[in-house]
Every structure is written in C-alpha cells, then in structure tokens.
Amino acid sequence: MDNCIFCKINRGEINSKKYYEDEDFFIISDINPKARLHYLMIPKHHYALIGEQTEKDVEILGKMLNKLSKLAHELGLQDGYRVIINQGENGGQEVPHLHVHVLGGEKL
Ligand code: 5GP
Ligand code: ZN
C-alpha cells in the first residue's frame, strides 16, 4: 500500500528502529508512547482488520504473540506486559494496517 505509514516503515521509506524483524513481521517503538515501554508489532502483509485475514495472516498473528513471549526479556518486558489491538473506528484504530500494541516496563 503506497500511502500506508507502516508499509512505508516496512519498506524503509520512513526510518524507525526495528527491534526485531523476520519475513512476517517487525517490532518498533510507538512514536507516542502510552507506557514506559510501548512497542508495535506489525505484520508485513497489509490488511486493516481482524476478519480481513488470510489463513496465513491468522497463523502469523499467533506466531507474533508467541515470538513476543520469547523476546520479552530482550525488550525489557520480563515482568509482564499488556497486548492491545485497536479494531476499527470504535476501537480507536488510527492506522488502517493491523498492528499489536505491547505496553510494559512499569506496572500498568
Ligand atoms: P492505532 O490507534 O491505529 O491502534 O495505533 C497507531 C499507533 O501508531 C499510535 O499509537 C501512534 O502513536 C503510532 N504511530 C503513528 N505514526 C507512527 C510513526 O510514524 N512511527 C511510529 N513508530 N509510530 C507511529
Ligand atoms: Zn500497510
């Protein structure tokens, strides 16, 4: 998607430190953090909503959560974290490219 901010970060057209990256997804810090640590886990395939997923997207979302648990220590999330997906207008979703918020680094 040409104008999607997360697709642009994925393509390297907007600079953002990637804490983790594989063929399916990457992890960056949120530009406007809502907790001491606030990461975004972003699948590389562009789609907006849960429910618009291919079978592969469903599988990747599961893998992302599993990988997060393995990266928790490295990301400073060893004492726990909160995972949020804002879905659609009432969910407060601003960027129409599915992403998972991960908040931690303090007691929420
Ligand atoms: P949403 O409201 O769609 O669930 O979350 C979008 C998030 O993306 C917001 O928390 C916002 O701060 C973050 N964000 C928007 N633009 C950028 C950007 O260019 N870089 C980074 N790192 N985060 C962004
Ligand atoms: Zn996108």
mmCIF file of C-alpha atoms and ligand atoms in Angstrom, residues 5-6 9 16 28-32 34 38 40 86 92-95 99 101, ligand 1:
data_model
loop_
_atom_site.group_PDB
_atom_site.id
_atom_site.type_symbol
_atom_site.label_atom_id
_atom_site.label_comp_id
_atom_site.label_asym_id
_atom_site.label_seq_id
_atom_site.Cartn_x
_atom_site.Cartn_y
_atom_site.Cartn_z
ATOM 1 C CA ILE A 5 2.724 4.562 7.163
ATOM 2 C CA PHE A 6 3.511 1.051 8.419
ATOM 3 C CA ILE A 9 8.364 1.784 7.589
ATOM 4 C CA SER A 16 12.284 3.537 12.514
ATOM 5 C CA ILE A 28 9.212 -0.861 16.500
ATOM 6 C CA SER A 29 8.590 1.622 19.311
ATOM 7 C CA ASP A 30 5.411 3.668 19.212
ATOM 8 C CA ILE A 31 6.182 7.297 18.349
ATOM 9 C CA ASN A 32 3.747 8.463 21.059
ATOM 10 C CA LYS A 34 1.451 5.336 26.387
ATOM 11 C CA HIS A 38 5.378 0.842 24.111
ATOM 12 C CA LEU A 40 4.153 -2.021 17.950
ATOM 13 C CA ASN A 86 -7.491 -1.384 18.378
ATOM 14 C CA GLY A 92 -9.867 3.811 18.245
ATOM 15 C CA GLN A 93 -7.824 2.442 15.366
ATOM 16 C CA GLU A 94 -5.985 5.275 13.624
ATOM 17 C CA VAL A 95 -3.674 3.393 11.291
ATOM 18 C CA HIS A 99 -0.813 -3.883 14.467
ATOM 19 C CA HIS A 101 0.349 -2.635 20.807
HETATM 20 P P1 5GP B 1 -3.887 2.756 16.479
HETATM 21 O O1 5GP B 1 -4.550 3.939 17.099
HETATM 22 O O2 5GP B 1 -4.126 2.691 14.990
HETATM 23 O O3 5GP B 1 -4.160 1.452 17.171
HETATM 24 O O4 5GP B 1 -2.345 2.959 16.705
HETATM 25 C C1 5GP B 1 -1.499 3.625 15.832
HETATM 26 C C2 5GP B 1 -0.241 3.927 16.602
HETATM 27 O O5 5GP B 1 0.780 4.214 15.690
HETATM 28 C C3 5GP B 1 -0.378 5.139 17.537
HETATM 29 O O6 5GP B 1 -0.126 4.715 18.873
HETATM 30 C C4 5GP B 1 0.685 6.111 17.023
HETATM 31 O O7 5GP B 1 1.358 6.777 18.069
HETATM 32 C C5 5GP B 1 1.618 5.210 16.241
HETATM 33 N N1 5GP B 1 2.275 5.833 15.111
HETATM 34 C C6 5GP B 1 1.690 6.619 14.166
HETATM 35 N N2 5GP B 1 2.602 7.030 13.265
HETATM 36 C C7 5GP B 1 3.779 6.469 13.627
HETATM 37 C C8 5GP B 1 5.100 6.520 13.072
HETATM 38 O O8 5GP B 1 5.384 7.151 12.054
HETATM 39 N N3 5GP B 1 6.073 5.816 13.732
HETATM 40 C C9 5GP B 1 5.798 5.110 14.859
HETATM 41 N N4 5GP B 1 6.831 4.478 15.425
HETATM 42 N N5 5GP B 1 4.570 5.037 15.405
HETATM 43 C C10 5GP B 1 3.577 5.719 14.802
#
